[in-house]
Coordinates of C-alpha atoms in Angstrom, one line a residue:
Chain A
M1 CA 61.9 0.9 163.3
R2 CA 64.7 1.1 160.5
I3 CA 62.4 0.5 158.1
D4 CA 59.4 2.5 158.9
D5 CA 61.7 6.3 158.8
L6 CA 62.9 5.3 155.3
L7 CA 59.1 4.4 154.1
K8 CA 59.0 8.4 156.3
T9 CA 61.6 10.0 153.8
L10 CA 60.0 8.6 151.1
K11 CA 56.8 9.8 152.2
R12 CA 58.3 13.3 152.9
E13 CA 60.3 13.3 149.0
Y14 CA 57.3 12.7 147.6
Q15 CA 55.0 16.1 149.4
K16 CA 58.2 18.1 148.3
I17 CA 57.4 17.4 144.9
C18 CA 53.7 17.7 145.0
L19 CA 54.0 21.3 146.7
L20 CA 56.1 22.1 143.5
Q21 CA 53.4 20.9 142.2
S22 CA 50.7 22.6 143.6
L23 CA 52.6 25.6 143.3
I24 CA 53.4 25.8 140.2
D25 CA 49.4 24.9 139.5
T26 CA 48.2 27.7 142.0
I27 CA 50.7 30.5 139.5
I28 CA 48.8 29.3 136.8
V29 CA 45.4 30.0 138.4
F30 CA 46.1 33.2 139.3
L31 CA 47.6 34.6 135.4
V32 CA 44.8 33.0 133.7
L33 CA 41.9 34.6 136.1
N34 CA 44.6 37.3 136.1
L35 CA 44.2 38.1 132.6
P36 CA 40.4 38.2 132.1
F37 CA 40.4 41.2 135.0
L38 CA 42.5 43.2 132.6
V39 CA 41.1 43.0 129.6
F40 CA 37.9 44.6 130.4
G41 CA 39.7 46.4 133.0
V42 CA 38.0 45.4 136.5
F43 CA 40.7 46.7 138.7
E44 CA 37.8 46.4 141.5
V45 CA 35.7 43.4 143.5
Y46 CA 34.0 43.7 146.2
G47 CA 36.2 46.8 147.1
F48 CA 39.1 45.4 147.4
A49 CA 41.7 45.4 144.7
H50 CA 41.5 42.4 141.8
W51 CA 44.4 41.1 142.6
K52 CA 44.0 40.7 146.6
F53 CA 41.2 38.6 145.1
L54 CA 43.3 36.4 143.4
T55 CA 45.5 35.8 145.9
V56 CA 43.9 34.8 148.7
L57 CA 41.3 32.4 146.0
A58 CA 45.2 31.2 144.9
A59 CA 45.7 31.3 148.5
F60 CA 42.5 28.6 148.9
F61 CA 43.4 26.3 145.2
F62 CA 47.2 25.8 146.5
V63 CA 46.2 24.3 150.1
L64 CA 43.8 22.1 147.9
D65 CA 45.7 21.0 145.5
S66 CA 48.2 20.1 148.7
Y67 CA 45.8 18.5 151.0
W68 CA 44.9 15.8 147.0
R69 CA 48.0 15.0 145.7
F70 CA 48.9 14.2 149.3
K71 CA 46.2 12.1 149.6
Q72 CA 47.3 10.1 146.5
Y73 CA 50.5 9.4 148.4
D74 CA 51.2 5.4 147.7
V75 CA 54.8 3.8 147.3
T76 CA 54.2 2.3 144.6
I77 CA 55.1 5.5 143.0
Y78 CA 58.5 4.6 143.1
E79 CA 58.6 0.5 143.0
D80 CA 57.1 1.3 139.3
E81 CA 60.1 3.8 138.6
N82 CA 62.2 1.5 140.2
P83 CA 60.9 -2.8 140.0
E84 CA 63.8 -4.0 142.0
L85 CA 62.3 -1.7 145.0
K86 CA 59.2 -3.5 144.0
E87 CA 59.3 -6.6 146.3
L88 CA 61.6 -5.3 148.6
L89 CA 59.5 -2.7 150.1
R90 CA 56.4 -4.9 149.8
T91 CA 58.3 -7.3 151.8
A92 CA 59.6 -4.5 154.1
K93 CA 56.1 -2.5 155.3
D94 CA 55.1 -6.1 156.4
N95 CA 57.8 -6.6 158.2
T96 CA 58.5 -4.1 159.3
D97 CA 59.1 -4.6 163.5
K98 CA 61.4 -7.5 162.8
T99 CA 65.0 -7.0 164.2
N100 CA 67.1 -10.0 162.9
T101 CA 69.9 -10.6 161.1
V102 CA 68.9 -11.1 157.8
S103 CA 65.7 -8.5 158.0
Q104 CA 68.2 -6.2 158.9
A105 CA 70.1 -6.7 155.9
L106 CA 67.1 -6.5 153.3
F107 CA 66.3 -2.6 154.9
D108 CA 70.1 -1.9 153.9
Q109 CA 69.6 -3.0 150.4
I110 CA 66.4 -1.1 150.4
Q111 CA 68.2 2.2 151.9
D112 CA 71.2 1.8 149.8
I113 CA 68.8 1.5 146.7
T114 CA 66.8 4.2 147.3
R115 CA 69.5 7.2 148.8
N116 CA 71.7 6.4 145.2
M117 CA 67.6 6.8 143.4
S118 CA 66.9 10.4 143.5
S119 CA 63.5 12.2 144.1
E120 CA 63.9 12.7 140.9
A121 CA 62.7 10.3 139.3
I122 CA 59.3 10.7 140.7
V123 CA 58.9 14.0 139.4
P124 CA 57.1 14.2 136.2
T125 CA 59.5 16.3 134.1
R126 CA 57.7 16.7 131.1
E127 CA 54.0 18.0 132.5
I128 CA 56.2 20.7 134.8
L129 CA 58.6 21.9 131.8
G130 CA 55.1 22.0 130.1
K131 CA 53.0 23.8 132.6
I132 CA 57.0 26.7 133.1
V133 CA 56.4 27.5 129.4
F134 CA 52.9 27.9 129.9
I135 CA 53.1 30.4 133.4
G136 CA 55.9 32.0 130.5
V137 CA 52.7 32.4 127.5
M138 CA 50.6 34.3 130.2
S139 CA 53.3 36.4 131.5
I140 CA 53.2 37.5 128.2
M141 CA 49.8 38.1 128.0
T142 CA 49.5 39.4 131.2
I143 CA 51.4 42.2 130.2
S144 CA 50.3 42.7 127.0
A145 CA 47.2 43.6 127.6
G146 CA 48.9 46.0 130.5
A147 CA 50.9 47.7 128.3
F148 CA 48.6 48.1 125.3
D149 CA 45.5 49.6 128.1
L150 CA 42.8 48.4 126.4
S151 CA 40.8 49.5 129.3
S152 CA 41.6 53.3 128.7
T153 CA 41.1 53.8 125.4
D154 CA 38.0 55.4 123.9
I155 CA 37.6 53.6 120.2
S156 CA 34.9 55.6 119.3
D157 CA 36.5 57.9 117.8
T158 CA 38.0 55.5 116.0
L159 CA 35.2 53.9 115.0
D160 CA 33.7 57.2 112.5
F161 CA 35.2 55.5 109.8
E162 CA 32.5 57.8 108.1
D163 CA 33.7 61.0 109.4
E164 CA 37.3 59.6 108.1
T165 CA 35.9 59.6 105.0
N166 CA 35.0 62.7 104.2
E167 CA 38.0 64.5 105.5
I168 CA 39.6 62.1 103.4
F169 CA 37.7 63.9 100.3
D170 CA 37.9 67.2 101.8
A171 CA 39.9 69.7 100.3
D172 CA 42.3 70.9 102.9
Y173 CA 42.5 67.4 104.2
D174 CA 46.5 66.2 104.1
G175 CA 45.6 63.2 105.7
D176 CA 47.1 64.4 108.9
H177 CA 44.2 67.7 110.2
F178 CA 43.3 70.0 108.0
I179 CA 45.1 73.0 106.5
E180 CA 44.6 76.2 107.3
D181 CA 45.2 78.9 105.9
G182 CA 48.1 80.5 107.2
H183 CA 49.3 76.8 108.3
E184 CA 52.8 76.3 109.2
D185 CA 53.2 72.3 107.1
V186 CA 53.0 75.1 104.1
L187 CA 56.1 75.9 103.4
G188 CA 57.7 79.5 104.5
D189 CA 55.1 81.2 104.9
P190 CA 52.7 82.9 102.4
E191 CA 54.6 85.7 100.0
D192 CA 52.7 88.2 98.5
I193 CA 54.0 88.5 94.0
E194 CA 53.6 92.1 92.4
S195 CA 52.8 92.6 89.1
G196 CA 53.5 95.9 88.4
E197 CA 51.8 98.1 87.0
L198 CA 52.4 97.2 83.2
L199 CA 49.1 96.1 81.7
I200 CA 49.5 93.5 78.7
D201 CA 46.6 92.5 75.6
I202 CA 47.2 89.1 74.3
E203 CA 46.5 88.3 70.8
T204 CA 46.0 84.5 70.0
E205 CA 46.0 83.0 67.0
S206 CA 45.0 79.3 67.7
S207 CA 43.2 76.0 66.0
G208 CA 41.0 73.7 67.3
D209 CA 37.1 74.2 69.2
E210 CA 34.8 76.2 68.6
Q211 CA 34.1 76.0 72.4
V212 CA 37.4 76.1 73.0
L213 CA 38.6 79.5 71.3
E214 CA 35.4 81.2 72.3
V215 CA 35.8 79.8 76.0
L216 CA 40.2 81.6 75.6
A217 CA 38.8 83.8 74.1
E218 CA 37.3 85.1 76.7
S219 CA 40.2 84.2 78.6
N220 CA 42.1 85.8 76.6
E221 CA 40.2 89.4 77.4
Q222 CA 40.3 88.9 80.5
I223 CA 43.7 88.4 81.5
V224 CA 45.0 91.9 82.1
L225 CA 49.1 91.6 83.4
E226 CA 50.1 94.4 85.1
S227 CA 53.7 94.7 84.3
S228 CA 56.2 95.7 86.8
E229 CA 60.0 96.9 87.7
N230 CA 60.5 93.5 88.7
D231 CA 62.2 91.5 85.9
F232 CA 60.7 88.5 87.6
N233 CA 57.4 88.6 87.3
R234 CA 57.8 90.0 83.7
E235 CA 59.8 86.9 82.9
L236 CA 56.8 85.6 84.9
A237 CA 54.2 86.4 82.9
L238 CA 55.8 85.8 79.9
D239 CA 55.8 81.9 81.2
Y240 CA 52.4 82.9 81.8
M241 CA 51.5 83.9 78.6
E242 CA 53.5 81.1 76.6
G243 CA 52.1 78.3 78.7
I244 CA 47.7 79.9 77.2
Q245 CA 49.7 79.7 73.7
D246 CA 50.5 76.3 74.2
I247 CA 46.4 74.8 75.7
E248 CA 45.1 76.4 72.1
Chain B
M1 CA 78.5 5.4 149.4
N2 CA 76.9 2.0 150.4
I3 CA 76.8 2.1 154.2
K4 CA 76.3 -1.9 155.2
S5 CA 76.1 -2.9 158.6
R6 CA 77.4 -6.0 160.4
D7 CA 73.5 -8.0 160.0
S8 CA 74.7 -7.6 156.3
D9 CA 78.3 -8.4 156.6
K10 CA 76.9 -11.5 158.4
Y11 CA 74.8 -12.7 155.6
S12 CA 77.1 -11.6 153.1
K13 CA 79.2 -14.1 154.3
A14 CA 77.0 -16.9 154.6
N15 CA 75.3 -16.4 151.3
K16 CA 79.1 -16.6 150.0
K17 CA 79.4 -20.2 152.1
I18 CA 76.9 -20.9 150.3
G19 CA 78.3 -21.0 146.7
E20 CA 81.9 -22.5 148.6
I21 CA 79.3 -25.4 148.9
K22 CA 78.4 -25.5 145.9
E23 CA 82.0 -24.9 144.3
E24 CA 83.4 -28.1 146.1
L25 CA 80.2 -30.6 144.8
G26 CA 81.2 -29.8 141.7
K27 CA 84.7 -31.0 142.2
V28 CA 83.1 -34.1 142.8
I29 CA 79.4 -34.8 141.4
V30 CA 78.4 -33.4 137.6
G31 CA 76.0 -31.9 136.3
Q32 CA 72.9 -32.5 139.0
E33 CA 73.6 -28.4 139.6
E34 CA 69.0 -28.6 140.5
I35 CA 69.4 -31.4 142.5
I36 CA 71.9 -30.8 144.5
D37 CA 70.5 -26.7 145.3
N38 CA 67.3 -29.2 146.6
L39 CA 69.4 -30.7 148.3
L40 CA 70.8 -27.5 150.2
V41 CA 67.7 -25.5 150.8
A42 CA 66.0 -28.7 152.7
I43 CA 68.8 -29.1 155.3
L44 CA 68.7 -25.6 155.3
A45 CA 65.1 -25.5 155.8
D46 CA 65.1 -28.8 158.1
G47 CA 63.8 -30.6 156.1
N48 CA 64.1 -34.4 154.8
V49 CA 64.3 -35.4 151.3
L50 CA 62.4 -38.6 149.4
L51 CA 65.2 -39.2 146.5
E52 CA 63.7 -41.2 143.7
S53 CA 65.8 -42.2 141.0
N54 CA 67.5 -45.4 139.3
P55 CA 70.3 -47.1 140.2
G56 CA 73.7 -45.5 139.6
L57 CA 73.4 -41.8 139.1
G58 CA 75.5 -41.0 142.0
K59 CA 72.6 -40.4 145.3
T60 CA 75.6 -42.1 147.6
K61 CA 78.7 -40.0 146.2
T62 CA 76.4 -37.0 146.5
V63 CA 74.8 -36.6 149.7
E64 CA 78.4 -37.8 151.5
T65 CA 80.5 -35.7 149.6
L66 CA 77.8 -33.4 151.0
S67 CA 78.2 -34.2 154.5
K68 CA 82.0 -33.7 154.2
I69 CA 81.7 -30.5 152.9
I70 CA 79.2 -29.2 155.1
G71 CA 80.9 -30.8 158.5
L72 CA 78.3 -33.5 158.6
E73 CA 78.8 -36.8 159.9
F74 CA 77.1 -39.4 157.3
S75 CA 75.3 -42.9 158.0
R76 CA 74.4 -45.4 154.9
I77 CA 71.9 -47.3 155.7
Q78 CA 70.8 -50.2 153.0
N79 CA 67.0 -51.1 153.3
T80 CA 65.9 -55.0 153.0
P81 CA 63.3 -57.0 153.8
D82 CA 64.5 -58.4 157.0
L83 CA 65.7 -54.9 158.3
M84 CA 64.6 -55.5 161.1
P85 CA 64.6 -51.3 163.2
S86 CA 67.1 -52.2 166.1
D87 CA 69.2 -52.7 162.9
I88 CA 68.6 -48.5 162.0
T89 CA 68.1 -47.4 166.1
G90 CA 70.8 -50.1 167.7
T91 CA 69.7 -52.1 170.3
H92 CA 71.4 -53.0 173.9
I93 CA 74.1 -55.4 173.9
I94 CA 75.7 -57.6 177.0
N95 CA 79.1 -55.6 178.5
E96 CA 80.9 -57.8 180.2
S97 CA 84.0 -55.8 182.0
G98 CA 85.8 -56.8 184.4
D99 CA 83.1 -59.0 187.4
K100 CA 80.6 -56.1 185.8
T101 CA 77.8 -57.4 183.2
E102 CA 75.7 -55.1 182.4
F103 CA 73.2 -53.9 179.0
V104 CA 74.9 -50.9 177.0
F105 CA 73.2 -49.7 174.3
Q106 CA 74.7 -49.7 171.1
E107 CA 74.5 -46.8 168.5
G108 CA 72.7 -47.5 165.7
P109 CA 73.6 -46.3 162.1
I110 CA 71.0 -43.6 162.5
F111 CA 73.0 -42.0 165.3
A112 CA 74.3 -39.6 162.4
N113 CA 73.8 -35.7 161.2
I114 CA 73.1 -37.1 157.7
I115 CA 70.9 -40.6 157.0
L116 CA 71.1 -41.7 154.1
A117 CA 68.5 -44.5 153.5
D118 CA 69.0 -46.7 150.2
E119 CA 65.7 -48.0 148.9
I120 CA 63.5 -47.2 152.2
N121 CA 60.4 -48.9 150.0
R122 CA 62.0 -52.6 150.6
A123 CA 62.6 -52.1 153.8
T124 CA 58.9 -53.7 156.4
P125 CA 56.5 -51.2 157.9
K126 CA 58.0 -51.3 161.3
T127 CA 61.7 -51.0 159.7
Q128 CA 59.9 -47.6 157.6
A129 CA 57.9 -46.6 161.3
A130 CA 61.0 -46.9 162.8
L131 CA 62.9 -44.0 160.6
L132 CA 59.6 -41.8 160.6
E133 CA 60.0 -41.6 164.3
A134 CA 64.1 -40.6 163.9
M135 CA 62.3 -38.3 160.9
Q136 CA 59.6 -36.7 162.7
E137 CA 60.7 -36.7 166.4
K138 CA 64.7 -36.8 166.3
Q139 CA 64.7 -39.1 168.6
V140 CA 64.1 -43.0 168.5
T141 CA 63.4 -45.4 171.7
V142 CA 64.6 -48.8 172.1
G143 CA 62.4 -50.6 174.8
N144 CA 61.8 -47.7 177.3
N145 CA 64.5 -45.6 176.8
T146 CA 64.6 -42.5 174.6
Y147 CA 68.0 -41.5 172.6
T148 CA 67.9 -37.8 171.5
L149 CA 69.3 -37.6 167.7
D150 CA 72.4 -34.9 167.1
D151 CA 71.0 -31.6 165.2
P152 CA 71.2 -31.1 162.6
F153 CA 69.2 -34.2 160.9
F154 CA 68.6 -35.6 158.2
I155 CA 67.5 -38.0 156.4
I156 CA 67.3 -38.3 152.4
A157 CA 65.1 -41.5 151.3
T158 CA 65.5 -43.4 147.9
Q159 CA 63.2 -45.1 145.9
N160 CA 63.9 -46.8 142.6
P161 CA 61.2 -45.4 140.8
L162 CA 61.4 -49.2 138.0
E163 CA 61.3 -52.0 140.1
Q164 CA 57.9 -52.1 142.4
E165 CA 57.8 -56.2 143.2
G166 CA 58.4 -56.8 146.5
T167 CA 58.9 -53.5 147.8
Y168 CA 56.2 -51.7 150.6
P169 CA 55.3 -48.3 149.3
L170 CA 54.9 -45.0 151.7
P171 CA 51.3 -44.9 153.1
E172 CA 50.7 -40.9 152.7
A173 CA 51.0 -39.5 155.8
Q174 CA 54.7 -41.8 156.1
R175 CA 55.5 -39.5 152.9
D176 CA 53.9 -36.3 153.8
R177 CA 56.7 -35.7 156.5
F178 CA 58.9 -35.6 153.6
T179 CA 59.6 -32.0 152.6
L180 CA 60.9 -32.5 149.1
K181 CA 60.4 -35.5 146.3
L182 CA 63.1 -34.9 143.9
K183 CA 64.2 -37.0 140.9
L184 CA 67.1 -37.7 139.2
D185 CA 67.2 -38.2 136.0
Y186 CA 69.8 -38.8 133.7
P187 CA 72.8 -36.3 132.9
S188 CA 73.8 -35.2 129.1
E189 CA 75.9 -36.8 127.2
D190 CA 79.2 -34.3 127.6
E191 CA 78.1 -35.0 131.3
E192 CA 78.1 -38.6 131.2
Q193 CA 81.3 -38.2 129.7
E194 CA 83.1 -36.0 131.9
I195 CA 82.0 -38.5 134.6
V196 CA 82.9 -41.0 132.9
S197 CA 86.4 -40.0 131.9
R198 CA 86.5 -39.1 136.3
F199 CA 85.7 -42.2 137.6
T200 CA 88.0 -44.2 135.2
E201 CA 91.3 -42.4 135.2
S202 CA 91.5 -44.1 139.0
L203 CA 91.1 -46.6 141.3
E204 CA 89.6 -44.4 143.3
Y205 CA 89.0 -40.9 142.7
E206 CA 89.0 -38.4 145.4
A207 CA 88.6 -34.9 145.1
N208 CA 91.1 -33.1 147.6
L209 CA 87.8 -32.1 149.7
D210 CA 87.7 -29.0 152.0
Q211 CA 85.2 -28.4 155.6
I212 CA 83.2 -25.4 153.7
I213 CA 81.5 -24.6 157.2
S214 CA 81.1 -26.3 160.8
Q215 CA 78.1 -28.2 162.4
P216 CA 77.5 -24.6 164.1
S217 CA 77.7 -22.8 161.3
L218 CA 75.0 -24.3 159.6
I219 CA 72.6 -24.0 162.5
K220 CA 73.4 -20.3 162.1
L221 CA 72.5 -20.9 158.3
Q222 CA 69.2 -22.6 159.1
E223 CA 68.8 -19.8 161.9
F224 CA 69.1 -16.7 158.9
T225 CA 66.4 -18.8 156.6
R226 CA 63.3 -19.6 159.3
Q227 CA 64.4 -15.3 160.1
M228 CA 64.3 -14.6 156.0
P229 CA 61.3 -12.1 155.6
I230 CA 58.5 -12.6 154.1
A231 CA 55.5 -10.4 152.5
K232 CA 52.2 -11.1 153.6
D233 CA 50.6 -11.6 150.3
I234 CA 53.2 -14.1 149.3
R235 CA 52.8 -16.2 152.0
N236 CA 49.1 -15.9 151.8
Y237 CA 49.9 -17.0 147.8
A238 CA 51.6 -20.6 149.2
V239 CA 49.1 -21.1 151.3
S240 CA 46.0 -21.0 148.8
V241 CA 47.9 -22.8 147.0
V242 CA 48.6 -25.8 149.3
K243 CA 44.4 -25.3 149.4
E244 CA 43.8 -25.7 146.3
T245 CA 45.0 -29.0 146.4
R246 CA 42.2 -30.2 147.9
S247 CA 39.7 -29.2 145.6
H248 CA 40.9 -29.7 142.9
E249 CA 39.2 -32.1 140.3
N250 CA 41.7 -34.1 139.0
L251 CA 42.9 -35.1 142.5
K252 CA 41.7 -37.5 145.4
Y253 CA 42.8 -35.8 147.5
G254 CA 44.9 -33.2 148.1
A255 CA 48.1 -31.6 150.8
S256 CA 48.1 -30.8 154.5
P257 CA 49.2 -27.9 156.2
R258 CA 51.8 -29.2 157.1
A259 CA 52.8 -28.2 153.2
S260 CA 52.0 -25.3 154.0
I261 CA 54.6 -24.8 156.8
N262 CA 57.5 -27.2 154.0
L263 CA 56.3 -24.6 150.9
V264 CA 56.5 -21.3 152.9
N265 CA 59.8 -22.9 154.9
T266 CA 62.0 -23.9 151.8
A267 CA 60.7 -20.6 149.7
K268 CA 62.6 -19.3 152.6
A269 CA 65.5 -21.5 151.7
K270 CA 65.8 -21.5 148.0
A271 CA 66.1 -17.0 148.7
V272 CA 69.3 -18.1 151.1
V273 CA 70.4 -20.5 148.4
E274 CA 69.6 -17.4 145.6
G275 CA 72.0 -15.0 147.5
R276 CA 68.2 -13.3 147.8
N277 CA 67.4 -11.2 151.6
H278 CA 63.7 -11.8 151.4
V279 CA 61.5 -14.1 149.4
S280 CA 59.9 -14.0 145.9
V281 CA 56.9 -14.9 144.1
E282 CA 59.6 -17.2 142.0
D283 CA 59.9 -18.8 145.4
V284 CA 57.5 -20.1 146.4
E285 CA 56.5 -21.7 142.5
N286 CA 59.5 -23.2 142.2
M287 CA 58.9 -25.1 145.4
A288 CA 56.2 -26.3 144.7
V289 CA 56.1 -29.2 142.5
P290 CA 59.0 -30.9 145.1
V291 CA 56.9 -29.8 148.1
L292 CA 53.4 -31.3 146.6
R293 CA 54.2 -33.8 144.3
H294 CA 54.6 -36.8 147.0
R295 CA 51.5 -35.7 148.9
I296 CA 49.0 -35.5 145.9
G297 CA 46.7 -37.9 144.9
L298 CA 45.4 -38.3 141.7
S299 CA 42.2 -38.7 140.9
F300 CA 40.9 -41.7 138.5
E301 CA 39.8 -40.1 134.9
A302 CA 43.5 -37.6 135.1
E303 CA 45.3 -40.7 135.5
K304 CA 42.7 -42.1 132.8
K305 CA 44.2 -38.8 130.6
G306 CA 47.4 -38.9 131.6
K307 CA 47.9 -36.3 133.7
T308 CA 50.9 -35.9 136.0
K309 CA 50.8 -34.9 139.4
E310 CA 53.6 -31.7 137.9
E311 CA 51.1 -30.8 135.6
I312 CA 48.3 -30.4 137.9
I313 CA 50.7 -29.0 140.8
K314 CA 52.1 -25.9 138.2
S315 CA 48.4 -25.7 136.6
I316 CA 47.4 -24.5 140.1
V317 CA 50.4 -22.8 140.2
N318 CA 50.1 -20.3 137.9
E319 CA 45.9 -20.0 138.0
S320 CA 46.4 -19.0 141.5

């Protein structure tokens, strides 16, 4: 039964395409279900690893989806893609038991046409490409969800804005951490400056506000500089004096 | 790679022959492609043709040329009111040879493969009956003896649509025996000029005709026609078209189941003539008018409205 064999071949080609589509749909289902598990940090379901649970679910989906697609088969799928084939197949289906010359010529023609017509003709290329792109996007999202490991982050520390705000205004807070006495962030080791034993009384004449002058006069009295044999310290003291005069 | 079985090759060769027949006919007959196609359809479907045409349109020339090309014996019968059945079938004559005297059956003009029965409506009903027996049974009865006619056997009967006085119109039961009714129309101006040019340049225009196929090959072609696969829904469609004629409001009477058989057979033959290996819906639609037009009768209302049988058949085909 040549035409029976031919029709079976066409059906087998269709079933191969169905299996491919079911596989793609199954991958999509797996990725879509997997993502929330990662995001919310659920790694166990009923005592099993979440990926095992999803694999079983996906396998079940694959079987059901394939079965449903197989049931949709009708030879008109090929006829729609090739109108010339439509009438030929229709006639051949109703004459499968015929072995005469003209019927055989008909079967030969159908075989020629279907041989030249690949199963790609019935593959929904756009749909499959779209699904592959979607799988790509879902894969990236899955990887990203795994990389950031949102489930292990203790967000409570970062949410206490009030404490952070207070710290910012703390004089010892330099933005990264508190500056502690002797902290290495301070350039170099603290150096003691020796002022020496020279005492210098400074008298200045000033103008300006009497209150300011009083403060300054008060401050002048308190200024006691002890000179030292160190020239650097002497110069430092002179600079200091000049600075006070400028303020006045 | 184009793999073809031996069967495909055989069928392809047969199809090629049909093309060559048409080409050979074109050497003598100008135009009339549709009539030639339908004549070939009738021959392949092993059917008889009722040809309606005005005088002088080349009916005899066409059939005679066709018979030469397909290797069949041709015979012409001019029907007149005084024509007797024995003039068609043959008769017993006395043969005196030596001492013996015996009746010998002398075959009439009906003993050929293609018979052109001109103006069949001018023959008496009795003579028409003799022709019609030959058509249907492929045999003739003379006295107590029955003589079988050679295979293949076709009758192409003609009618003049103009002169109906003194004629004996074929009854419906007898018209039903014709597979197709064809109407020969006048040629176009160009075609007529070509015809005049061909047939006025010599006393006897004789084209160099080749015999394309033999009798056994023609019978093989007829077998191929019967083998032609047809889809069930197309066959059902043909039957539904014929059935519709029996209950149509514009028809007094419709076609018989013989019309359904003829419609399917001629659709198959049409597919062979077109070079296909399956029957399409268009084949049934194209053959519906020539198969049905002589088997239906218009109602009084339809005649009053000026409707034609062809219009009604086409409307049935479109609605089915």
